[in-house]
Amino acid sequence: MVIGILALQGAVSEHVNMLKRCNVQTKLINKPSDLHGIKGIVIPGGESTTIHKLLVREKLFEPLKKLVQHNFPVFGTCAGLVLLAQSDALNGLDGEVKRNGFGRQRESFESLIEVADFTKPFPGVFIRAPYLEKVGTDVKTLATLADGRIVAAKQNNVLVTAFHPELTKDIRFHKLFVKQIVSNSNIVSK
Amino acid sequence: MAKTGTTLVKRGMAQMQKGGVIMDVVNVEQAKIAEEAGAVAVMALERVPSDIRAAGGVARMSDPAMVEAIMDAVTIPVMAKARIGHIAEARILETIGVDYIDESEVLTPADDNYHIDKNKYQVPFVCGCRDLGEALRRINEGAAMLRTKGEPGTGNIVEAVRHMEKVNEQIAQVQAASDNQLVMLARNLQAPYELVKQVHDDGKLPVVNFAAGGVSTPADAALMMNLGADGIFVGSGIFHSENPAKFAKAIVTATAHPTDYSLIADVSKNLGSAMKGIEISTLSDEQKMANRGI
């Protein structure tokens, strides 16, 4: 099984390390032909506006959007969540996203969060993070903050977190993506 | 309980900038051009380094109103510079909410002896370094991100190359050293033993290291990425070129794809003239900004 990591900008090597710890092969995705043969893709944290522009510039936007629309396994963290939830971006998750939802870098924070199906809390690292204001009925909310803001969710084969599991040592979200989503999908990108 | 200003969120913020270009801008219009070109952040300042060099005199923190105007105009992070050791300038920038403070040798240093104790701030800092000793001293003071000093405002990449290679060479040396040698190396580097030991164990710096100081073309950006830079700062290079929007976009592309030479060739075509540069040997030691705050 090979999982791709969108490598245009952002915390790419961090996701590579997490997936290696899940015993998965990884492949860096820089151009459309790199998509061939992967079974899932991670969209890392970074600057969502930059990644969006580079996707369009490198002609990766349309092929990636097509994959997402056809239920291809995707895991997006922070900027990845923004791109997946924005209807004018990849439109892979039915929800309304608030970019920089907690404020500027000064307001960036760490907090332990309760996640559905995890027995112990997860170390959430929120950096100029977005959140989901509301989600559609097909979306399963995995984690909310005390004030109700949605910070992790899943819709079919799309998994998103507003925080950065790739900045921690905790591989539970990556495992969830590999074991429950990618392993149960039979789509291989052509 | 939510904790702000932790080492993890400060360093993590810089990790999110990897593979990206941070551009110096002097007004809202330039900030918008930078954002449109795909910059991961902008550095708001009143004059770019080459103009600071030309103007002479004392270079200080920019007008907070100008920095705020840029913060309001773009959604990407906004950085701003404080003078080395100037804790009041740094606190002002923190108060208005800039996302990153550059404690920068481009401005005239305010303190000959001490850098800012950056551990005390909610907002993260980036600092320049020419070698591993400087890098680790800045990290010890709380810098969450590093950049080469290069030689700002010259449009000449040679000093940035020298600084990046020096840091990498010294990391390799530390990595290969025995426990006894580490003590001696820490002394020679004038850096805390604990940080030297950490570099020895990890084989890399504990924070990201960008290239800065002399990057002026897409090829310069690709060169620095190939030497191991995590990303690129461009100061005077973009808005002193003939066609800033095109230049900015080309440097972003080259930074994202530093080994795709046919792509870099394409974006380098018909860019117009780059900024006029300065040969380093024509600068006296006093004129070299990299010698400030070591």
XYZ file of N, CA, C and O in Angstrom, chain A residues 8-178:
684
model
N 3.578 20.107 -2.072
C 3.805 21.415 -2.690
C 4.326 22.422 -1.677
O 5.110 23.303 -2.002
N 3.879 22.292 -0.440
C 4.298 23.244 0.611
C 3.752 22.739 1.944
O 2.709 22.120 1.985
N 4.478 23.013 3.020
C 3.956 22.719 4.357
C 4.676 21.577 5.066
O 5.812 21.241 4.736
N 3.981 21.010 6.064
C 4.585 20.006 6.946
C 4.560 18.625 6.298
O 3.848 17.721 6.725
N 5.362 18.475 5.252
C 5.367 17.239 4.464
C 6.146 16.125 5.172
O 5.636 15.025 5.385
N 7.382 16.424 5.571
C 8.226 15.374 6.165
C 7.615 14.839 7.457
O 7.786 13.659 7.797
N 6.871 15.679 8.163
C 6.230 15.254 9.411
C 5.202 14.155 9.128
O 5.122 13.164 9.860
N 4.421 14.321 8.059
C 3.443 13.284 7.697
C 4.137 12.014 7.187
O 3.678 10.907 7.440
N 5.243 12.194 6.460
C 5.998 11.024 5.992
C 6.420 10.188 7.192
O 6.239 8.959 7.218
N 6.959 10.859 8.220
C 7.413 10.135 9.415
C 6.268 9.424 10.126
O 6.428 8.295 10.597
N 5.115 10.072 10.219
C 3.965 9.458 10.892
C 3.511 8.203 10.134
O 3.233 7.170 10.739
N 3.449 8.298 8.808
C 2.981 7.151 8.019
C 4.002 6.019 8.033
O 3.638 4.844 8.031
N 5.278 6.370 8.080
C 6.313 5.334 8.196
C 6.107 4.560 9.482
O 6.271 3.334 9.521
N 5.752 5.283 10.546
C 5.515 4.613 11.824
C 4.276 3.727 11.765
O 4.102 2.852 12.615
N 3.396 3.960 10.790
C 2.236 3.075 10.581
C 2.588 1.960 9.593
O 1.695 1.247 9.115
N 3.874 1.832 9.261
C 4.347 0.816 8.314
C 3.712 0.933 6.935
O 3.320 -0.068 6.323
N 3.599 2.171 6.478
C 3.024 2.409 5.161
C 4.085 3.066 4.291
O 4.872 3.874 4.765
N 4.101 2.692 3.016
C 5.002 3.352 2.078
C 4.412 4.693 1.674
O 3.191 4.816 1.525
N 5.285 5.673 1.485
C 4.778 6.990 1.113
C 5.382 7.448 -0.211
O 6.423 6.950 -0.633
N 4.687 8.379 -0.834
C 5.170 8.933 -2.101
C 4.832 10.415 -2.120
O 3.700 10.800 -1.806
N 5.810 11.247 -2.455
C 5.564 12.688 -2.495
C 4.871 13.054 -3.809
O 5.276 12.608 -4.885
N 3.823 13.847 -3.689
C 3.029 14.208 -4.866
C 3.307 15.666 -5.237
O 2.932 16.584 -4.506
N 3.975 15.856 -6.376
C 4.311 17.195 -6.853
C 3.667 17.553 -8.186
O 3.587 18.711 -8.548
N 3.313 16.526 -8.955
C 2.730 16.772 -10.272
C 1.692 15.684 -10.562
O 1.679 14.647 -9.874
N 0.829 15.901 -11.559
C -0.284 14.967 -11.800
C 0.154 13.506 -11.946
O -0.497 12.600 -11.409
N 1.257 13.261 -12.642
C 1.667 11.867 -12.883
C 2.062 11.153 -11.589
O 2.046 9.914 -11.525
N 2.400 11.913 -10.537
C 2.757 11.289 -9.257
C 1.565 10.584 -8.615
O 1.741 9.727 -7.737
N 0.361 10.954 -9.034
C -0.842 10.377 -8.401
C -1.008 8.898 -8.752
O -1.694 8.157 -8.043
N -0.347 8.471 -9.815
C -0.508 7.096 -10.286
C -0.109 6.065 -9.225
O 0.999 6.104 -8.702
N -1.031 5.173 -8.939
C -0.713 4.020 -8.095
C -0.905 4.196 -6.600
O -0.723 3.249 -5.840
N -1.275 5.398 -6.153
C -1.455 5.570 -4.712
C -2.861 5.152 -4.290
O -3.795 5.163 -5.090
N -3.006 4.776 -3.023
C -4.311 4.319 -2.513
C -4.980 5.349 -1.601
O -6.116 5.155 -1.163
N -4.263 6.394 -1.280
C -4.816 7.451 -0.446
C -3.879 8.634 -0.520
O -2.748 8.511 -1.009
N -4.356 9.791 -0.045
C -3.480 10.965 -0.082
C -3.678 11.813 1.174
O -4.791 11.898 1.704
N -2.579 12.385 1.637
C -2.624 13.284 2.789
C -2.379 14.709 2.292
O -1.459 14.947 1.508
N -3.222 15.627 2.720
C -2.980 17.049 2.436
C -2.510 17.676 3.744
O -3.257 17.749 4.719
N -1.243 18.091 3.785
C -0.634 18.488 5.062
C -1.035 19.880 5.515
O -1.661 20.634 4.772
N -0.615 20.218 6.720
C -0.716 21.586 7.188
C 0.247 22.456 6.408
O 1.273 21.980 5.924
N -0.085 23.720 6.270
C 0.742 24.657 5.525
C -0.097 25.899 5.347
O -1.020 26.139 6.126
N 0.187 26.699 4.337
C -0.656 27.850 4.045
C -1.650 27.454 2.966
O -1.268 27.182 1.825
N -2.940 27.453 3.314
C -3.930 26.929 2.373
C -3.989 27.749 1.085
O -4.153 27.185 0.003
N -3.808 29.067 1.184
C -3.861 29.877 -0.048
C -2.690 29.516 -0.969
O -2.858 29.414 -2.181
N -1.515 29.296 -0.379
C -0.343 28.931 -1.182
C -0.546 27.568 -1.829
O -0.311 27.396 -3.031
N -0.992 26.593 -1.032
C -1.172 25.237 -1.570
C -2.231 25.249 -2.678
O -2.050 24.627 -3.728
N -3.309 25.997 -2.452
C -4.368 26.088 -3.463
C -3.808 26.646 -4.780
O -4.043 26.087 -5.856
N -3.044 27.739 -4.682
C -2.492 28.345 -5.899
C -1.530 27.389 -6.606
O -1.540 27.281 -7.830
N -0.701 26.684 -5.821
C 0.262 25.767 -6.435
C -0.462 24.571 -7.074
O -0.043 24.082 -8.120
N -1.545 24.105 -6.443
C -2.333 23.018 -7.034
C -2.823 23.407 -8.426
O -2.735 22.629 -9.376
N -3.335 24.630 -8.521
C -3.862 25.096 -9.807
C -2.715 25.258 -10.805
O -2.779 24.794 -11.937
N -1.620 25.884 -10.337
C -0.488 26.163 -11.218
C 0.156 24.896 -11.766
O 0.604 24.870 -12.903
N 0.207 23.857 -10.940
C 0.857 22.610 -11.381
C -0.142 21.648 -11.998
O 0.150 20.469 -12.175
N -1.347 22.132 -12.265
C -2.402 21.325 -12.902
C -2.753 20.074 -12.098
O -3.138 19.046 -12.632
N -2.585 20.171 -10.788
C -2.948 19.059 -9.893
C -4.361 19.235 -9.354
O -4.953 18.293 -8.827
N -4.884 20.441 -9.466
C -6.159 20.740 -8.822
C -7.287 19.861 -9.355
O -7.978 19.188 -8.574
N -7.456 19.837 -10.676
C -8.565 19.078 -11.261
C -8.462 17.578 -11.005
O -9.424 16.957 -10.563
N -7.292 16.956 -11.279
C -7.193 15.506 -11.003
C -7.427 15.165 -9.520
O -8.084 14.155 -9.217
N -6.947 16.021 -8.638
C -7.128 15.744 -7.210
C -8.596 15.906 -6.817
O -9.165 15.084 -6.093
N -9.226 16.940 -7.348
C -10.635 17.179 -7.044
C -11.489 16.004 -7.544
O -12.397 15.539 -6.855
N -11.134 15.510 -8.718
C -11.864 14.374 -9.304
C -11.739 13.145 -8.389
O -12.723 12.451 -8.131
N -10.527 12.900 -7.904
C -10.320 11.772 -6.987
C -11.197 11.943 -5.747
O -11.886 10.998 -5.321
N -11.143 13.148 -5.169
C -11.905 13.414 -3.944
C -13.407 13.208 -4.199
O -14.119 12.606 -3.379
N -13.870 13.672 -5.345
C -15.295 13.525 -5.685
C -15.690 12.069 -5.878
O -16.856 11.706 -5.766
N -14.717 11.217 -6.196
C -15.012 9.789 -6.409
C -14.645 8.948 -5.199
O -14.274 7.785 -5.334
N -14.757 9.557 -4.045
C -14.612 8.822 -2.785
C -13.216 8.241 -2.536
O -13.059 7.220 -1.864
N -12.194 8.882 -3.101
C -10.813 8.455 -2.865
C -10.429 8.844 -1.435
O -10.775 9.930 -0.964
N -9.708 7.964 -0.699
C -9.318 8.282 0.683
C -8.393 9.504 0.782
O -7.339 9.538 0.148
N -8.810 10.487 1.559
C -8.025 11.713 1.760
C -8.019 12.083 3.231
O -9.051 12.028 3.898
N -6.850 12.476 3.724
C -6.711 12.944 5.103
C -6.129 14.355 5.041
O -5.036 14.547 4.525
N -6.884 15.330 5.527
C -6.398 16.706 5.497
C -6.248 17.273 6.890
O -7.164 17.170 7.711
N -5.080 17.867 7.179
C -4.884 18.503 8.483
C -4.736 20.009 8.287
O -3.984 20.450 7.422
N -5.456 20.767 9.071
C -5.390 22.232 9.068
C -5.636 22.819 7.674
O -6.776 22.899 7.236
N -4.588 23.183 6.939
C -4.777 23.704 5.583
C -5.505 22.659 4.734
O -6.320 22.999 3.867
N -5.224 21.386 4.992
C -5.890 20.298 4.270
C -7.384 20.309 4.524
O -8.194 20.092 3.611
N -7.773 20.552 5.773
C -9.199 20.671 6.107
C -9.816 21.829 5.337
O -10.898 21.695 4.755
N -9.123 22.969 5.322
C -9.657 24.155 4.629
C -9.919 23.812 3.162
O -11.011 24.063 2.640
N -8.924 23.204 2.508
C -9.061 22.906 1.080
C -10.165 21.878 0.821
O -10.868 21.946 -0.182
N -10.327 20.924 1.745
C -11.353 19.892 1.543
C -12.757 20.416 1.816
O -13.723 19.968 1.193
N -12.875 21.361 2.724
C -14.212 21.828 3.096
C -14.681 23.010 2.255
O -15.884 23.247 2.144
N -13.758 23.760 1.657
C -14.191 24.911 0.839
C -14.848 24.413 -0.443
O -14.274 23.593 -1.173
N -16.064 24.933 -0.711
C -16.785 24.437 -1.891
C -16.103 24.871 -3.187
O -16.198 24.204 -4.202
N -15.360 26.003 -3.152
C -14.658 26.414 -4.373
C -13.243 25.828 -4.440
O -12.476 26.134 -5.338
N -12.906 24.970 -3.454
C -11.621 24.260 -3.529
C -11.928 22.787 -3.862
O -12.558 22.512 -4.876
N -11.550 21.848 -2.998
C -11.727 20.432 -3.358
C -13.133 19.926 -3.057
O -13.538 18.883 -3.578
N -13.858 20.654 -2.222
C -15.261 20.340 -1.961
C -15.492 18.864 -1.624
O -16.375 18.222 -2.185
N -14.718 18.358 -0.698
C -14.809 16.936 -0.363
C -15.549 16.669 0.934
O -15.801 15.523 1.296
N -15.891 17.723 1.653
C -16.564 17.560 2.931
C -17.649 18.626 3.032
O -17.401 19.802 2.767
N -18.843 18.183 3.386
C -19.985 19.081 3.433
C -19.968 19.864 4.747
O -20.451 19.382 5.771
N -19.380 21.049 4.703
C -19.315 21.836 5.930
C -18.913 23.262 5.625
O -18.470 23.580 4.522
N -19.105 24.126 6.631
C -18.664 25.510 6.468
C -17.432 25.726 7.322
O -17.462 25.514 8.534
N -16.362 26.144 6.662
C -15.090 26.264 7.367
C -14.793 27.733 7.669
O -15.070 28.617 6.873
N -14.260 27.949 8.868
C -13.821 29.293 9.251
C -12.303 29.249 9.301
O -11.706 28.606 10.179
N -11.673 29.937 8.345
C -10.192 29.997 8.309
C -9.685 30.859 9.452
O -10.336 31.816 9.846
N -8.480 30.565 9.937
C -7.891 31.311 11.056
C -8.958 31.565 12.134
O -9.092 32.673 12.646
N -9.704 30.510 12.446
C -10.898 30.648 13.266
C -10.646 31.036 14.717
O -11.566 31.468 15.412
N -9.425 30.868 15.179
C -9.118 31.178 16.577
C -8.332 32.476 16.708
O -7.994 32.895 17.804
N -7.993 33.085 15.578
C -7.236 34.328 15.611
C -5.886 34.179 14.952
O -5.688 33.322 14.097
N -4.955 34.997 15.390
C -3.621 35.006 14.793
C -2.709 34.035 15.552
O -3.132 33.357 16.481
N -1.414 34.035 15.190
C -0.475 33.100 15.809
C -0.442 33.213 17.337
O -0.322 32.216 18.040
N -0.565 34.440 17.838
C -0.588 34.669 19.288
C -1.610 33.779 19.977
O -1.432 33.343 21.102
N -2.734 33.513 19.289
C -3.816 32.703 19.868
C -3.663 31.204 19.592
O -4.503 30.421 20.004
N -2.623 30.811 18.876
C -2.394 29.382 18.622
C -2.211 28.666 19.953
O -1.645 29.219 20.889
N -2.682 27.424 20.044
C -2.664 26.760 21.356
C -2.555 25.249 21.259
O -2.754 24.650 20.195
N -2.232 24.666 22.407
C -2.266 23.208 22.570
C -3.367 22.879 23.557
O -3.529 23.569 24.562
N -4.089 21.802 23.281
C -5.125 21.384 24.219
C -5.427 19.902 24.019
O -5.429 19.406 22.889
N -5.660 19.210 25.119
C -6.068 17.808 25.008
C -7.527 17.781 24.591
O -8.349 18.496 25.158
N -7.847 16.968 23.585
C -9.238 16.930 23.140
C -9.782 15.504 23.117
O -9.056 14.548 22.843
N -11.065 15.412 23.423
C -11.745 14.114 23.380
C -12.120 13.823 21.935
O -12.681 14.669 21.245
N -11.807 12.613 21.490
C -12.118 12.227 20.117
C -12.983 10.965 20.147
O -12.684 10.029 20.889
N -14.058 10.970 19.354
C -14.942 9.808 19.280
C -14.119 8.566 18.940
O -13.247 8.614 18.070
N -14.349 7.492 19.608
C -13.675 6.202 19.384
C -12.247 6.110 19.934
O -11.650 5.045 19.877
N -11.669 7.214 20.405
C -10.353 7.122 21.061
C -10.614 7.023 22.567
O -11.388 7.813 23.114
N -9.948 6.091 23.224
C -10.187 5.928 24.658
C -9.523 7.040 25.478
O -10.041 7.463 26.494
N -8.346 7.505 24.981
C -7.665 8.578 25.713
C -7.681 9.855 24.880
O -7.692 9.799 23.658
N -7.642 11.038 25.562
C -7.651 12.304 24.811
C -6.463 12.414 23.857
O -5.425 11.783 24.076
N -6.634 13.240 22.843
C -5.599 13.426 21.824
C -4.946 14.799 22.008
O -5.633 15.786 22.244
N -3.605 14.875 21.881
C -2.935 16.175 22.018
C -3.170 17.050 20.781
O -2.561 16.829 19.731
N -4.068 18.015 20.909
C -4.386 18.886 19.771
C -3.433 20.059 19.705
O -3.268 20.778 20.687
N -2.791 20.257 18.552
C -1.911 21.405 18.346
C -2.565 22.273 17.280
O -2.654 21.886 16.115
N -3.055 23.437 17.709
C -3.810 24.325 16.811
C -2.964 25.531 16.453
O -2.626 26.324 17.336
N -2.617 25.664 15.175
C -1.765 26.772 14.735
C -2.490 27.599 13.688
O -2.727 27.114 12.582
N -2.877 28.816 14.085
C -3.699 29.637 13.185
C -4.759 28.744 12.550
O -4.990 28.777 11.333
N -5.380 27.955 13.386
C -6.188 26.832 12.909
C -7.572 27.270 12.435
O -8.118 28.264 12.908
N -8.136 26.489 11.523
C -9.528 26.692 11.124
C -10.431 25.871 12.041
O -9.935 25.141 12.915
N -11.729 26.022 11.907
C -12.658 25.048 12.485
C -13.876 24.957 11.585
O -14.048 25.766 10.667
N -14.708 23.965 11.839
C -15.919 23.806 11.043
C -17.074 24.426 11.814
O -17.336 24.059 12.963
N -17.757 25.401 11.177
C -18.878 26.071 11.844
C -20.094 25.167 11.888
O -20.806 25.114 12.867
N -20.369 24.505 10.774
C -21.402 23.476 10.784
C -21.095 22.455 9.703
O -20.343 22.726 8.770
N -21.673 21.287 9.860
C -21.428 20.223 8.884
C -22.757 19.600 8.463
O -23.750 19.662 9.198
N -22.743 19.004 7.281
C -23.940 18.361 6.742
C -24.275 17.072 7.476
O -23.479 16.571 8.284
N -25.439 16.524 7.183
C -25.914 15.334 7.904
C -25.084 14.094 7.587
O -25.066 13.139 8.368
N -24.388 14.082 6.464
C -23.569 12.916 6.110
C -22.207 12.924 6.791
O -21.419 11.990 6.646
N -21.928 14.007 7.511
C -20.609 14.143 8.133
C -20.657 13.658 9.577
O -21.563 14.014 10.341
N -19.695 12.816 9.929
C -19.605 12.372 11.321
C -18.604 13.277 12.049
O -17.431 13.378 11.644
N -19.070 13.945 13.090
C -18.175 14.781 13.887
C -17.360 13.886 14.819
O -17.914 13.066 15.539
N -16.042 14.036 14.776
C -15.174 13.204 15.622
C -14.709 13.927 16.874
O -14.407 13.293 17.883
N -14.608 15.245 16.784
C -14.161 15.996 17.962
C -14.697 17.423 17.925
O -14.705 18.065 16.868
N -15.143 17.898 19.077
C -15.541 19.299 19.209
C -14.845 19.871 20.434
O -14.499 19.142 21.361
N -14.640 21.182 20.431
C -14.111 21.844 21.627
C -15.275 22.107 22.580
O -16.442 21.924 22.222
N -14.954 22.539 23.782
C -15.982 22.777 24.802
C -17.062 23.742 24.306
O -18.235 23.616 24.650
N -16.653 24.718 23.462
C -17.617 25.701 22.965
C -18.378 25.213 21.725
O -19.113 25.977 21.102
N -18.185 23.953 21.360
C -18.962 23.383 20.267
C -18.312 23.459 18.892
O -18.838 22.921 17.917
N -17.167 24.131 18.799
C -16.517 24.217 17.492
C -16.021 22.832 17.056
O -15.377 22.130 17.838
N -16.332 22.473 15.819
C -15.964 21.144 15.315
C -14.518 21.178 14.810
O -14.163 22.005 13.976
N -13.684 20.265 15.333
C -12.259 20.297 14.978
C -11.741 18.988 14.385
O -10.559 18.897 14.020
N -12.598 17.975 14.283
C -12.226 16.754 13.560
C -13.508 16.124 13.051
O -14.526 16.121 13.753
N -13.470 15.615 11.816
C -14.684 15.061 11.221
C -14.335 14.080 10.118
O -13.184 14.015 9.650
N -15.365 13.318 9.738
C -15.159 12.302 8.693
C -16.428 12.243 7.852
O -17.548 12.285 8.384
N -16.247 12.196 6.554
C -17.378 11.984 5.660
C -16.947 10.964 4.621
O -16.067 11.230 3.816
N -17.569 9.806 4.629
C -17.140 8.693 3.765
C -15.633 8.481 3.905
O -15.167 8.176 4.982
N -14.878 8.721 2.825
C -13.434 8.463 2.879
C -12.598 9.712 3.116
O -11.382 9.704 2.910
N -13.260 10.790 3.529
C -12.535 12.033 3.797
C -12.414 12.234 5.311
O -13.414 12.245 6.024
N -11.175 12.371 5.775
C -10.909 12.588 7.200
C -10.230 13.943 7.358
O -9.301 14.261 6.611
N -10.716 14.759 8.293
C -10.083 16.079 8.491
C -9.872 16.381 9.972
O -10.684 15.998 10.825
N -8.773 17.082 10.255
C -8.557 17.626 11.594
C -8.131 19.085 11.445
O -7.382 19.423 10.514
N -8.620 19.938 12.351
C -8.230 21.351 12.336
C -6.849 21.515 12.950
O -6.181 22.520 12.754
N -6.433 20.508 13.712
C -5.146 20.549 14.415
C -4.130 19.683 13.668
O -4.428 19.139 12.606
N -2.923 19.581 14.249
C -1.795 18.950 13.553
C -1.308 17.682 14.250
O -0.332 17.747 14.999
N -1.926 16.532 13.987
C -1.387 15.293 14.573
C 0.076 15.075 14.158
O 0.851 14.472 14.902
N 0.461 15.617 12.981
C 1.828 15.417 12.472
C 2.885 16.147 13.300
O 4.078 15.897 13.136
N 2.461 17.039 14.194
C 3.434 17.715 15.065
C 3.582 16.998 16.408
O 4.334 17.443 17.268
N 2.829 15.925 16.587
C 2.902 15.185 17.849
C 3.536 13.818 17.602
O 3.900 13.492 16.470
N 3.656 13.038 18.661
C 4.159 11.680 18.503
C 3.004 10.677 18.404
O 3.222 9.480 18.314
N 1.783 11.180 18.459
C 0.595 10.325 18.548
C 0.091 9.953 17.152
O -0.387 10.813 16.409
N 0.188 8.664 16.809
C -0.150 8.261 15.431
C -1.584 7.749 15.289
O -1.948 7.170 14.257
N -2.445 7.990 16.280
C -3.791 7.408 16.205
C -4.612 7.882 15.002
O -5.329 7.083 14.396
N -4.522 9.157 14.655
C -5.296 9.618 13.485
C -4.753 9.014 12.185
O -5.513 8.645 11.292
N -3.432 8.927 12.089
C -2.847 8.334 10.887
C -3.220 6.857 10.781
O -3.516 6.357 9.706
N -3.221 6.178 11.926
C -3.621 4.766 11.951
C -5.076 4.611 11.532
O -5.432 3.704 10.782
N -5.910 5.500 12.074
C -7.334 5.471 11.734
C -7.502 5.607 10.212
O -8.261 4.872 9.574
N -6.746 6.559 9.641
C -6.826 6.786 8.197
C -6.390 5.530 7.431
O -7.069 5.071 6.505
N -5.272 4.944 7.853
C -4.722 3.782 7.143
C -5.622 2.553 7.325
O -6.008 1.894 6.354
